[in-house]
Structure formats: C-alpha cells, structure tokens
Short mmCIF file of C-alpha atoms and ligand atoms in Angstrom, two decimals:
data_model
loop_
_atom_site.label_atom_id
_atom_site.label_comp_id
_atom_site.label_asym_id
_atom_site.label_seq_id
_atom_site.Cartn_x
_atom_site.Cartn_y
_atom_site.Cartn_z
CA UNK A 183 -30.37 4.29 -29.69
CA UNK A 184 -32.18 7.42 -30.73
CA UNK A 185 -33.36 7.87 -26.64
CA UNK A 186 -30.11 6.80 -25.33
CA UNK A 187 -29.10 10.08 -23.76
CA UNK A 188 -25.75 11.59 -24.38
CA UNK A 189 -24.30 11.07 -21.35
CA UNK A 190 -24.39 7.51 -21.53
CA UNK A 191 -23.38 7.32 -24.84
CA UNK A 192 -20.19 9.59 -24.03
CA UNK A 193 -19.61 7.23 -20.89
CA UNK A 194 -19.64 3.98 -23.44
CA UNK A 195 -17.49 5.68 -25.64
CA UNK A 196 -15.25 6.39 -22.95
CA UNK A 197 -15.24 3.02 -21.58
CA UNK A 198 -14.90 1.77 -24.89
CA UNK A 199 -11.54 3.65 -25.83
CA UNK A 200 -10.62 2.63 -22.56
CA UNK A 201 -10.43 -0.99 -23.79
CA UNK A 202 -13.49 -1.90 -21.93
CA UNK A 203 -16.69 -3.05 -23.44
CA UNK A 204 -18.62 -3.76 -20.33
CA UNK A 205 -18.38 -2.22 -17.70
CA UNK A 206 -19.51 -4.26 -14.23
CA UNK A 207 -19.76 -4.20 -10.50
CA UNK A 208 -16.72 -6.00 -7.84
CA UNK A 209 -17.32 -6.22 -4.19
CA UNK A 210 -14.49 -6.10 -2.12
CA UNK A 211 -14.42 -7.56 1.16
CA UNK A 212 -11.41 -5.81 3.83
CA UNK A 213 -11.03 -4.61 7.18
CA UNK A 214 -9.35 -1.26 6.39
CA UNK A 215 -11.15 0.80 8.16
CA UNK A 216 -8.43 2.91 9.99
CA UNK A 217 -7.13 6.17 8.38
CA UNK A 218 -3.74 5.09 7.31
CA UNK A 219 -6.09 1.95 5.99
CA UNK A 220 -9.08 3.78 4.77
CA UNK A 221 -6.32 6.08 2.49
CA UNK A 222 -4.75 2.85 0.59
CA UNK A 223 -8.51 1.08 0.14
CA UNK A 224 -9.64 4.10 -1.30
CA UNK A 225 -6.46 3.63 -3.98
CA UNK A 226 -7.81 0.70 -4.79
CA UNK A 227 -11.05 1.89 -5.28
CA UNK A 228 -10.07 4.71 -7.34
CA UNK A 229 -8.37 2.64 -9.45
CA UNK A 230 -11.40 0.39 -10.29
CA UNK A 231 -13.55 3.54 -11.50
CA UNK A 232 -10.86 5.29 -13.25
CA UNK A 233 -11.37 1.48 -15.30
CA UNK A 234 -15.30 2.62 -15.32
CA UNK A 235 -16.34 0.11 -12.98
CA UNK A 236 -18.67 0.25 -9.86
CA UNK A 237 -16.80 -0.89 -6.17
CA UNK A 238 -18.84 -1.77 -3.87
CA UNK A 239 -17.14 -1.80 -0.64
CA UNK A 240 -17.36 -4.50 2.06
CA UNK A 241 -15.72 -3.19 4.59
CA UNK A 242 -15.99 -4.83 8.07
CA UNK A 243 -14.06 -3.20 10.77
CA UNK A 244 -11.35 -5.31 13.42
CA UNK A 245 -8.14 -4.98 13.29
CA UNK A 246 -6.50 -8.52 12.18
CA UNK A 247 -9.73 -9.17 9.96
CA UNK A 248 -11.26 -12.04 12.65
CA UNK A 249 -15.17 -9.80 12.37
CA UNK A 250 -14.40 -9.78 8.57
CA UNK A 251 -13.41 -13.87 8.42
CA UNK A 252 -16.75 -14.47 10.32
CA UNK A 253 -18.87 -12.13 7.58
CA UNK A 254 -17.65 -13.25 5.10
CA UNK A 255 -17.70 -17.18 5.96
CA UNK A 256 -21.81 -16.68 6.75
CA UNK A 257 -22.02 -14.57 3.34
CA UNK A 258 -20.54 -17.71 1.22
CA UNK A 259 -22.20 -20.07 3.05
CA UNK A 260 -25.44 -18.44 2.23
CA UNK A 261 -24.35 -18.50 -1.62
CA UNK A 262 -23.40 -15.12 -2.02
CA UNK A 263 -19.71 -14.46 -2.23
CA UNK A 264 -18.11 -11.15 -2.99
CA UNK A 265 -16.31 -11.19 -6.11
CA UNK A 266 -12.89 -10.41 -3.66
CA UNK A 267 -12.30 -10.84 -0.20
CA UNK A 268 -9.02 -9.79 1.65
CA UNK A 269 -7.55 -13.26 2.69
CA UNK A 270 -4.29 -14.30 3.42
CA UNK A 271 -1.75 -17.28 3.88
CA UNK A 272 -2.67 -20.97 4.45
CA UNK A 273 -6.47 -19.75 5.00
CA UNK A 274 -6.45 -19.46 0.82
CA UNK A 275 -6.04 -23.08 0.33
CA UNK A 276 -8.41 -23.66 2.48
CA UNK A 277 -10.80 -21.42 0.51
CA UNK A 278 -9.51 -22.76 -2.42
CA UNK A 279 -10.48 -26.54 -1.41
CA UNK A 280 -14.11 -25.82 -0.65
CA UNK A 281 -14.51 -25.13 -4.67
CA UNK A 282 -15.59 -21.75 -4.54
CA UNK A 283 -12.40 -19.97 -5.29
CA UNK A 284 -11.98 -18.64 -9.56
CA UNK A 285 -8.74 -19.42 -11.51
CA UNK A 286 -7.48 -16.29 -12.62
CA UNK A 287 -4.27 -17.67 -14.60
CA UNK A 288 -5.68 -15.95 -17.81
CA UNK A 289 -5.08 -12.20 -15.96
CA UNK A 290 -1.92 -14.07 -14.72
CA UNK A 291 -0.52 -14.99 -17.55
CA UNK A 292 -1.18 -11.94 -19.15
CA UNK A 293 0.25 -9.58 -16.94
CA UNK A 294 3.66 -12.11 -16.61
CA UNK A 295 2.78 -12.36 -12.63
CA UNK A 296 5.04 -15.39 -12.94
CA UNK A 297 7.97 -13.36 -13.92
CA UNK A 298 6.81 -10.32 -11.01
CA UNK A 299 6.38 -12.07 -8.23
CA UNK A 300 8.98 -13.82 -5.29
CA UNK A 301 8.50 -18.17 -6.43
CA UNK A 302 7.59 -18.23 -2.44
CA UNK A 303 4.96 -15.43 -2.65
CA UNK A 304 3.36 -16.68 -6.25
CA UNK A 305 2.92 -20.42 -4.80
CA UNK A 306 0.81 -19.01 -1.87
CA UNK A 307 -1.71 -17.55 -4.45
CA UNK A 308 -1.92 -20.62 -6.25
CA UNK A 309 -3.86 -23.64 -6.02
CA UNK A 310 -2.89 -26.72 -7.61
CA UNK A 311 -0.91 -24.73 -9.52
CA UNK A 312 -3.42 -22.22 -10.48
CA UNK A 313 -3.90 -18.45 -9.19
CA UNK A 314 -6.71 -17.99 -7.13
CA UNK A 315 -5.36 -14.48 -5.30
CA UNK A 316 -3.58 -11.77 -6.08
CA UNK A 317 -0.74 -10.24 -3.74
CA UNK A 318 -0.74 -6.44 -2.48
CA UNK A 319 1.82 -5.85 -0.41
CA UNK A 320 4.41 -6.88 2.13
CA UNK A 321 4.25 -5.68 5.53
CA UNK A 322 6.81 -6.48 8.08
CA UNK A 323 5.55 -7.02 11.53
CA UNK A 324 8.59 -6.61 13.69
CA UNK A 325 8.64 -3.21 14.18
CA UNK A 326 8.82 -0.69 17.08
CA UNK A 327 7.48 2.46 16.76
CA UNK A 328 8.88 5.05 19.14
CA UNK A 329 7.80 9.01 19.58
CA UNK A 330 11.80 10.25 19.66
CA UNK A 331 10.40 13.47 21.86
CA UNK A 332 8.76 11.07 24.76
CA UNK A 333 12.26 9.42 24.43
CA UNK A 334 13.96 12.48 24.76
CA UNK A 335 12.18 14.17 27.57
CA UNK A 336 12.72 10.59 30.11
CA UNK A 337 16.41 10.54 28.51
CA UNK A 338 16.91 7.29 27.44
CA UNK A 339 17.38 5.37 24.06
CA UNK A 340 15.33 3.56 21.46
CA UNK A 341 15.59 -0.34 22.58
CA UNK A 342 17.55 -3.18 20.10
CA UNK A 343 17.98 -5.47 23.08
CA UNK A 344 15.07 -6.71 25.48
CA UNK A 345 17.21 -6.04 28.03
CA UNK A 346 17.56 -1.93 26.50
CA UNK A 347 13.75 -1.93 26.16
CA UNK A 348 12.78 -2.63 30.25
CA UNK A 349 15.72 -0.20 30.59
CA UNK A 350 13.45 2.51 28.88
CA UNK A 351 10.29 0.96 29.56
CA UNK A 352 11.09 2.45 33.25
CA UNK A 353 12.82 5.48 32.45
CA UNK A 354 9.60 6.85 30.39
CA UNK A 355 7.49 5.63 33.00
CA UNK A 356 9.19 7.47 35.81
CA UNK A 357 8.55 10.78 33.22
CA UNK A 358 5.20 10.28 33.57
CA UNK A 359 4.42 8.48 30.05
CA UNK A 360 2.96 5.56 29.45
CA UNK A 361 5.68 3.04 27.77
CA UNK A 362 3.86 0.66 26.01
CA UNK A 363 1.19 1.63 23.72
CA UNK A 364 -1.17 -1.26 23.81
CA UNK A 365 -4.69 -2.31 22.63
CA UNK A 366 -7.65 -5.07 23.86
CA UNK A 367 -8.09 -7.59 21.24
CA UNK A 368 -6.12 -10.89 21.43
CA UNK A 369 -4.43 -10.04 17.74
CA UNK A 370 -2.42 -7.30 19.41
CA UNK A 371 -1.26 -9.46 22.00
CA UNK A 372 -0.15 -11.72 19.53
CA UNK A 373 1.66 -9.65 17.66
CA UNK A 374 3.63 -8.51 21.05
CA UNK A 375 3.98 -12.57 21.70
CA UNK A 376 5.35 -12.64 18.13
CA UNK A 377 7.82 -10.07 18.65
CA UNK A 378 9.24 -11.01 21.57
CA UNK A 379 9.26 -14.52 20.72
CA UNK A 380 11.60 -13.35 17.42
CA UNK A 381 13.86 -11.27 20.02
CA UNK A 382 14.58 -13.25 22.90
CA UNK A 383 14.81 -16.98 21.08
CA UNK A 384 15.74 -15.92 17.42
CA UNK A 385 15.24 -16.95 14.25
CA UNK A 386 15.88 -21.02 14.55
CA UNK A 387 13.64 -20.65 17.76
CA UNK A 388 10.91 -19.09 16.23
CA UNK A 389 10.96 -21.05 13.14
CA UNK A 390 10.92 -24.42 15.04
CA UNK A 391 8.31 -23.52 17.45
CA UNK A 392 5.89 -21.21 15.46
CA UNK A 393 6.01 -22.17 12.25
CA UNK A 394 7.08 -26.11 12.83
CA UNK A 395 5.49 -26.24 15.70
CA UNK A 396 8.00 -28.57 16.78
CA UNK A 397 6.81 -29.67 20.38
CA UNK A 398 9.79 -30.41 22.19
CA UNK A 399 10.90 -26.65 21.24
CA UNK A 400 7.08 -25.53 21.91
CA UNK A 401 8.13 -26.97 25.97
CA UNK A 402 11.59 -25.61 26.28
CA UNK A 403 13.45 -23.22 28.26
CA UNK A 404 13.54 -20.62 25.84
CA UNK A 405 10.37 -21.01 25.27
CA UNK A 406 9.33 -20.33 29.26
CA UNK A 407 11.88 -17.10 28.96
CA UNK A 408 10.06 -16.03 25.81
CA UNK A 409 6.22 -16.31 27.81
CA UNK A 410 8.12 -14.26 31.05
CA UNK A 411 9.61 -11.54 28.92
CA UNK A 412 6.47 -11.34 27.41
CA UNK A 413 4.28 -10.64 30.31
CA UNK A 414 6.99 -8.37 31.87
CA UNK A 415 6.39 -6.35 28.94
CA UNK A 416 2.37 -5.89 29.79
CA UNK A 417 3.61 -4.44 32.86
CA UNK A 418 4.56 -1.21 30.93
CA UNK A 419 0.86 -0.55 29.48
CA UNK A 420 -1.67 1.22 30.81
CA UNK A 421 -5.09 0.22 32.86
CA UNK A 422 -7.31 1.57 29.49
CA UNK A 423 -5.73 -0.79 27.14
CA UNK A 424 -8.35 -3.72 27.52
CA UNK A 425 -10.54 -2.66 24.60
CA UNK A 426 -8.53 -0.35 22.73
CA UNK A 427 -7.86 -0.69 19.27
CA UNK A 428 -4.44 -0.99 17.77
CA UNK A 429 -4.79 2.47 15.77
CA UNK A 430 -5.80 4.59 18.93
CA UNK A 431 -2.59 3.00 20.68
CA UNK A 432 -0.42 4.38 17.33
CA UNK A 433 -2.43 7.53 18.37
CA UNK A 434 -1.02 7.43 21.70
CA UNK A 435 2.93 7.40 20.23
CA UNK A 436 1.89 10.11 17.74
CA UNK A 437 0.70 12.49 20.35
CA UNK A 438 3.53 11.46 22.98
CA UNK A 439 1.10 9.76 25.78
CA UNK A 440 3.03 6.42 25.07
CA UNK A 441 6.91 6.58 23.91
CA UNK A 442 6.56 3.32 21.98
CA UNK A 443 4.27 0.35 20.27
CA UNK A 444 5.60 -2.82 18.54
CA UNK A 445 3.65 -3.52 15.97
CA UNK A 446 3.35 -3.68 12.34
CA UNK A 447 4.29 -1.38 9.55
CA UNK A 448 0.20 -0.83 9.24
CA UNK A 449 1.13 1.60 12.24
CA UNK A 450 3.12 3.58 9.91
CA UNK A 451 0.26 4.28 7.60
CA UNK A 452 -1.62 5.95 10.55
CA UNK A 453 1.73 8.14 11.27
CA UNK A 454 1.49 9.13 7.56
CA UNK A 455 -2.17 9.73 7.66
CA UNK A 456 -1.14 12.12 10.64
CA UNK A 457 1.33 14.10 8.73
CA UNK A 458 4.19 12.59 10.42
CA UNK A 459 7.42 12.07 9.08
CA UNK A 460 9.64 9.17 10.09
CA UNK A 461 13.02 10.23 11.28
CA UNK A 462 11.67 13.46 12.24
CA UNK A 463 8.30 12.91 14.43
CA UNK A 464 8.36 9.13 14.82
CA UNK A 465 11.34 6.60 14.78
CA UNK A 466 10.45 2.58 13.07
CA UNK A 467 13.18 0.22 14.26
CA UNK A 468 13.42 -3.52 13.94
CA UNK A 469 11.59 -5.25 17.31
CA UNK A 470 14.17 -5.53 19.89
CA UNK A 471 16.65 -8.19 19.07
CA UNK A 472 15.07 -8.59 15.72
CA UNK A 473 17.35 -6.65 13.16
CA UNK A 474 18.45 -9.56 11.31
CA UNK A 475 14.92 -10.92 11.03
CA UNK A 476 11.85 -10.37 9.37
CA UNK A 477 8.09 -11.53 9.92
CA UNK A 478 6.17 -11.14 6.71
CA UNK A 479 2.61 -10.31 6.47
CA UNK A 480 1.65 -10.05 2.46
CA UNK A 481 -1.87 -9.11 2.11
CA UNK A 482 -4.12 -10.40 -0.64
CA UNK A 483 -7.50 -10.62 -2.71
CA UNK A 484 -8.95 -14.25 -3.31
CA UNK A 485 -11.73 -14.25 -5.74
CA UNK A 486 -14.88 -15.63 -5.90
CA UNK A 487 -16.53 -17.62 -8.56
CA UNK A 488 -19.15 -15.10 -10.05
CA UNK A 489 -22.00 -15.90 -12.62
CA UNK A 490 -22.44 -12.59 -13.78
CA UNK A 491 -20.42 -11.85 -16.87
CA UNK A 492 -19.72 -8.51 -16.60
CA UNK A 493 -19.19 -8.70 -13.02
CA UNK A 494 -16.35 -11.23 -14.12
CA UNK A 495 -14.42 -8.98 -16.20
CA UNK A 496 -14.47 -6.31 -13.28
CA UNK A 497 -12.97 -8.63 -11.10
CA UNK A 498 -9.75 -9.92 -13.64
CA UNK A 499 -9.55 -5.91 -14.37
CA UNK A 500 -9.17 -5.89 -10.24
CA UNK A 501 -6.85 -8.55 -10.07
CA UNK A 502 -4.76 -6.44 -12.81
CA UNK A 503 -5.03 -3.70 -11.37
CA UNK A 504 -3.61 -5.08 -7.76
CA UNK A 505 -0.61 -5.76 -9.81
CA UNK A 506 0.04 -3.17 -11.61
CA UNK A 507 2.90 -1.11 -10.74
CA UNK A 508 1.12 2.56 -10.08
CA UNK A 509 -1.21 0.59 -7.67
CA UNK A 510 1.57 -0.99 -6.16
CA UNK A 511 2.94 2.14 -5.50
CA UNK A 512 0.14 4.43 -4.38
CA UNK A 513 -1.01 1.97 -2.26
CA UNK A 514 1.71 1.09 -0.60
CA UNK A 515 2.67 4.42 0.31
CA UNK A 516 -0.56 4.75 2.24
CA UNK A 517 -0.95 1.59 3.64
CA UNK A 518 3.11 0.96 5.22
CA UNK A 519 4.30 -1.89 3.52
CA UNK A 520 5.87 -2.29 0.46
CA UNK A 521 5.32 -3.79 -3.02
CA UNK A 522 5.16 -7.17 -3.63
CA UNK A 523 5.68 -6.93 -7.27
CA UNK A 524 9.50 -7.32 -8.17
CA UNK A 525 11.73 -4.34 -9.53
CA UNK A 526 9.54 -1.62 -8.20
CA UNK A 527 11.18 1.60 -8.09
CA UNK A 528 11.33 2.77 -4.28
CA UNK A 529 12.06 6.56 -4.14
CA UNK A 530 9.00 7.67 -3.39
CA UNK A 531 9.37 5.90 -0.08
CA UNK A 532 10.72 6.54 2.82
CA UNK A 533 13.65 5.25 4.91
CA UNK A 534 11.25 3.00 6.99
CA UNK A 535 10.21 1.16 3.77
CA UNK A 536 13.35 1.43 2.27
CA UNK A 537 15.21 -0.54 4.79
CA UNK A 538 12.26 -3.01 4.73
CA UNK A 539 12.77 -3.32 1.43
CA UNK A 540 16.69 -3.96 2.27
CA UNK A 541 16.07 -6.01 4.85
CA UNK A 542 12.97 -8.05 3.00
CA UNK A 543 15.96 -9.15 0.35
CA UNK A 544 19.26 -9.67 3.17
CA UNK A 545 16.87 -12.00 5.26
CA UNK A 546 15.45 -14.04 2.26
CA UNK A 547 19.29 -14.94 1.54
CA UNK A 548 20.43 -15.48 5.23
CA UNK A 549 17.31 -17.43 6.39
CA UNK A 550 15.94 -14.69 8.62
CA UNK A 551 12.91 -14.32 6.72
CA UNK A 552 9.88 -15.66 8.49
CA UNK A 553 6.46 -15.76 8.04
CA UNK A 554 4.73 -13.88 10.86
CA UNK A 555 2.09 -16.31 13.17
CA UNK A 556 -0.47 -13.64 14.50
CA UNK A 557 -0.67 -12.82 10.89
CA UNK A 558 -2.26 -15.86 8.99
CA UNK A 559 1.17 -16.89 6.97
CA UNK A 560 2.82 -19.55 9.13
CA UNK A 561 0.26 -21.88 9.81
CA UNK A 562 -3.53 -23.22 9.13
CA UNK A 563 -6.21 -20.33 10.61
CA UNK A 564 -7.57 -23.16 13.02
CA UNK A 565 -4.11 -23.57 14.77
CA UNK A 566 -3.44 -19.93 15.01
CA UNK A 567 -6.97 -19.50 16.52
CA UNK A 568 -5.51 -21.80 19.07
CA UNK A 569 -2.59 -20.59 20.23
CA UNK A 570 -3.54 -16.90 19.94
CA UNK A 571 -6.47 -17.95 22.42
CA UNK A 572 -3.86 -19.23 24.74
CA UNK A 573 -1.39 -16.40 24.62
CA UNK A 574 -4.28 -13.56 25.96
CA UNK A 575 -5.51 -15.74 28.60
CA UNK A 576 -1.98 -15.57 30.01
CA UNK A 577 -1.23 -12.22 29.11
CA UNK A 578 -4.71 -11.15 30.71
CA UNK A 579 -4.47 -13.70 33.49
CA UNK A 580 -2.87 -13.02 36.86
CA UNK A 581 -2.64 -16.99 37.48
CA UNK A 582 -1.47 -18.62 34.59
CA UNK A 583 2.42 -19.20 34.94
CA UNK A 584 4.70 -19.05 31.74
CA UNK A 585 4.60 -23.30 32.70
CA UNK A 586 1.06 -23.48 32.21
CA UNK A 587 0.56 -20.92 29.56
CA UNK A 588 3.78 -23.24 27.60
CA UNK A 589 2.32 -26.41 28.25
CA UNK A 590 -1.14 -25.31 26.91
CA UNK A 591 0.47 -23.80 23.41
CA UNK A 592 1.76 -27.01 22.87
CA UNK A 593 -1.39 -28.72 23.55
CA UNK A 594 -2.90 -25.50 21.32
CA UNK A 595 -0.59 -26.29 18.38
CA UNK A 596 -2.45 -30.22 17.89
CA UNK A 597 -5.39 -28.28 16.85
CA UNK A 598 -6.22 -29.50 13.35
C1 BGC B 707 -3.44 -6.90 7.87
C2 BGC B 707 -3.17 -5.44 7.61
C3 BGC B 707 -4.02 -4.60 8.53
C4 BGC B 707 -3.82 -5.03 9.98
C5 BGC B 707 -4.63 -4.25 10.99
C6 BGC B 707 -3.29 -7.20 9.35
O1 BGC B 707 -3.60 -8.55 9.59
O2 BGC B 707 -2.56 -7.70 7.14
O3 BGC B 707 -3.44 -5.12 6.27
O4 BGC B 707 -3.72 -3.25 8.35
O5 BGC B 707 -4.15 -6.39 10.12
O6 BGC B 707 -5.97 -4.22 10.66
#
C-alpha cells in the first residue's frame, strides 16, 4: 500500500464511489465503422469508461456485418469469444444453442428490462426464457432519402408510388444527376429488393413470402412484378456502383450527384455526421408505397461466456448501460434509429425519428409492422444467405429473367 502511487489510489477511490469495486476489460465486436456509425460506437464506448472500464474495440468493417459474422465465428471457434458481439435476430438463438452465449437475467431483472422493453423485442433476446442480448435500437429500413435541391433543379417530386419514383428517376436523369444512389455488395441490393418488395406487393405479400416463405406466394405474379420493378430500378444507378459502399452512395445524395437512395435510417446518421438537417438539406420518406409499413431492424449485443471475473462485471455494467436511458438517447441520435427502451422522451430528435417513432407504434397495431429480411430479423441467417445470393445474381445478371430469378428464391428459401 505504502508504494501504491497516488494516482491509482485516487482512480480506486473513484471507481469505488462510483459503485464499482473492480474495474475490468469488455470487447465489443461491431461493424460501425462509418461516420454516422463510428459517432454512436464511440457513445457506447464513452459510456463504458465514464464506468472506469477498459473497451476494447472489435471493429470489423462491411456494411450489413457479413466480414464481422465470419471474424467473429473463427474467433469463437478458436475459444476466444469477445465478451459482446453485435448480433441480431434469429442468428441469436442460434448462438444461443451452441452453449456459448451468458444469461444475463440478473442485469435484467435489475434494471426491470421486462417492464422496458416491446414483449416481441424482449423474447428475441431471450433464450429459453433467459436474456442472452441486450437491444440498442430500432432502425427502420424503408426509407428514401432524397437531396430536395437535385429534386428541385430536374423539377419533379419526391416518389410515394413506384410508379412516381420512375417518373423522377427520369426527370433527374435527364438533369444530368444520377437517380439512384447505389453501392456493390449484395446487402444493398437486398435492401432495394426489400423495399420494393414492401411497395409494389404490400404488407400481406411481403409477410407471406419473406417472412413465411410461403412458396406458392414465393412463385406468384406479384412476386414476378416485384423482381421486374426491381431491376427497372438498377437502371437508374450509375456504372461505379459495383463496389461502392452504402455510406459513399449517402455521400452521393448529400453532395447532390444522386437525388435519392432507399435505404435505412443508418443513412441518416451519415447526413447528421455531415451537418445536415432533415427537412432542410435532405428529405427521409417512407419507401415508395410503403407509408403504412414498417421493416424493423433492432440492433443488439449477445454476450459471451467469460472466465475472467472482473471482465464479467464489465460486461453486465455494458449490458446496463445499453439500456439505460442517456445511452439510449445519445446513441440513437448518432446512429438514426430510435430507442428501443419504452417511454423514452423524443424531443431531442428530429422529425425523421419522430415519425418513426409514430409510425413504429400505428404499424404494431394495424399489422404493418414487419421484420426486415436483408436485415437478419425475419428468418434463420442460412436462409437469408440464400436468397440474398439469388437476388444480386439477377440484379447483376443481364440473363436471368424475373422467372428464373423467382423460381430460384423459392428453391433459395428450402435452405435449412
Ligand atoms: C445494421 C446497422 C448498420 C448497417 C450498415 C445494419 O445491418 O443493423 O446498425 O448501420 O447494417 O452497416
């Protein structure tokens, strides 16, 4: 004691009026690598020393998280989990049933998540009953984001039919911009497929064939019109987008190359980042067709069993701290989305995330609210690997009709 210096005495003390008698070390696993991304992980981050812990950040960039799936499924393999990794959806019980998931019912039950959380949201993060994750946010992905100048200068409107968006696809085209912002990897294409899928066969459609995966509506009509608009809408990107990630297409809309992405409200995080303000420099409206609907997206931490005691209590004071309702907020207003945690007071946002919040509530009552495919919530990872292969092949394929590219989904959606 008598060579401890002061320092670390005054840090104990610190940590120790603080509530915390140990102080220890969490990993984190994520793919937020983008600014409007970067800005909400470092929220959490901040929030883990302010506690007197150490983060040590895992961050593994791809947009849609399929680099930091891979990582992380070699890392526990080789025995040596994180103590949280950013998973989401069905994929958690599968984590969950390979034993190497922790209960975390004690922080749970402490902080009343019970009580905080939507029943539908709180039995995702459970498994057999028991929490294994805890919830961050909810983005919505059926969103279009439109630069209202671009719009402006070719003098047409912001889309809420499909038939209104090829009206302006072509009128900001013959100005000279590009009209869809797009990017290269097969998540973005999915999230398009998802969008337009919502829009053109609504919500029974989409429920049926993308979360069901009901074959006969899987080989339908509808579904064939869906697959057409779809690739009608490639049409109005540009030859660079093979490639391109989904944050240099927002980058596009910001600086008024492109007069529109769809895409979720991550996007709005990069507008943020930017210094944009919605209304004003950038417009978010519902996916064409889509107003009455709503594909979820709720990002969340599973944790790891750890040995390491200290390293144990980190990762509960992480799981509280993902709940708690100044995280919720701070991060949320960087990352897009909005809280997950009931009752949260919203005026610090703005009117995107306000009528996301609106909307999140009307579409839970009428049945509009879905959970989105491209992003891990509707069904098992190994079926969405499936069908998301199939969709870019005939998006990137000049061969493929909407026939073939139909029949093969359906064949896609077996995949167990
Ligand atoms: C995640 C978001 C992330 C986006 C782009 C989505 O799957 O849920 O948190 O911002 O991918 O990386």
């Amino acid at each position: 004691m008598k060579n401890t210096p002061i320092r670390t005495l005054a840090a104990a003390a610190a940590l120790a009026a603080c509530g915390i008698a140990q102080a220890g070390e969490v990993e984190v696993l994520h793919w937020w690598t983008s600014g409007g991304e970067a800005k909400a992980a470092a929220a959490l981050k901040a929030s883990m020393q302010a506690k007197g812990h150490t983060w040590k950040d895992f961050a593994v960039a791809g947009g849609g998280g399929d680099s930091a799936m891979t990582v992380l499924k070699s890392r526990v393999v080789s025995g040596n989990a994180p103590a949280a990794a950013q998973i989401k959806g069905p994929a958690l019980q599968e984590w969950a049933a390979e034993g190497v998931l922790a209960n975390i019912d004690d922080v749970a039950k402490a902080e009343k998540w019970d009580s905080l959380l939507p029943k539908a949201v709180a039995d995702v993060m459970k498994y057999k009953g028991s929490y294994i994750a805890a919830p961050v946010n909810v983005h919505r992905v059926n969103w279009l984001w439109a630069n209202p100048e671009a719009f402006k200068k070719a003098g047409t409107k912001v889309p809420t039919t499909w038939d209104e968006f090829f009206v302006a696809a072509e009128a900001l085209k013959k100005a000279g911009i590009i009209p869809v912002a797009h990017g290269g990897q097969n998540w973005q294409d999915f999230t398009t497929f998802e969008s337009v899928a919502l829009g053109v066969g609504g919500t029974d459609f989409y429920r049926k064939a993308l979360v069901q995966l009901d074959p006969a509506t899987l080989n339908s009509a509808t579904m064939e019109k869906v697959l057409s608009t779809f690739k009608r809408v490639k049409t109005y990107t540009d030859k660079n987008a093979p490639g391109r990630d989904w944050n240099l297409a927002t980058a596009m809309v910001i600086k008024g190359e492109a007069g529109m992405q769809l895409m979720g409200d991550w996007a709005k995080g990069e507008f943020v980042a930017a210094g944009k303000v919605p209304g004003k420099d950038f417009i978010c409206a519902p996916a064409p067709g889509t107003a009455q609907a709503f594909t979820f997206n709720i990002d969340s931490f599973a944790m790891f069993k750890l040995k390491n005691a200290e390293n144990t209590k980190a990762q509960k004071a992480l799981a509280a701290a993902i709940m708690s309702p100044e995280f919720q907020e701070v991060f949320n207003l960087n990352k897009g989305s909005i809280p997950v945690r009931l009752g949260m007071n919203m005026d610090k946002f703005d009117d995107c995330a306000k009528q996301s919040a609106k909307d999140f509530v009307a579409t839970s009552k009428s049945g509009g609210l879905l959970p989105s495919i491209a992003h891990g919530m509707a069904v098992p990872p190994a079926v969405e690997g499936a069908i998301k292969d199939v969709v870019s092949q005939y998006w990137n394929s000049d061969k493929m009709s909407a026939k073939d590219a139909m029949a093969r989904i359906a064949n896609a959606a077996k995949a167990q």
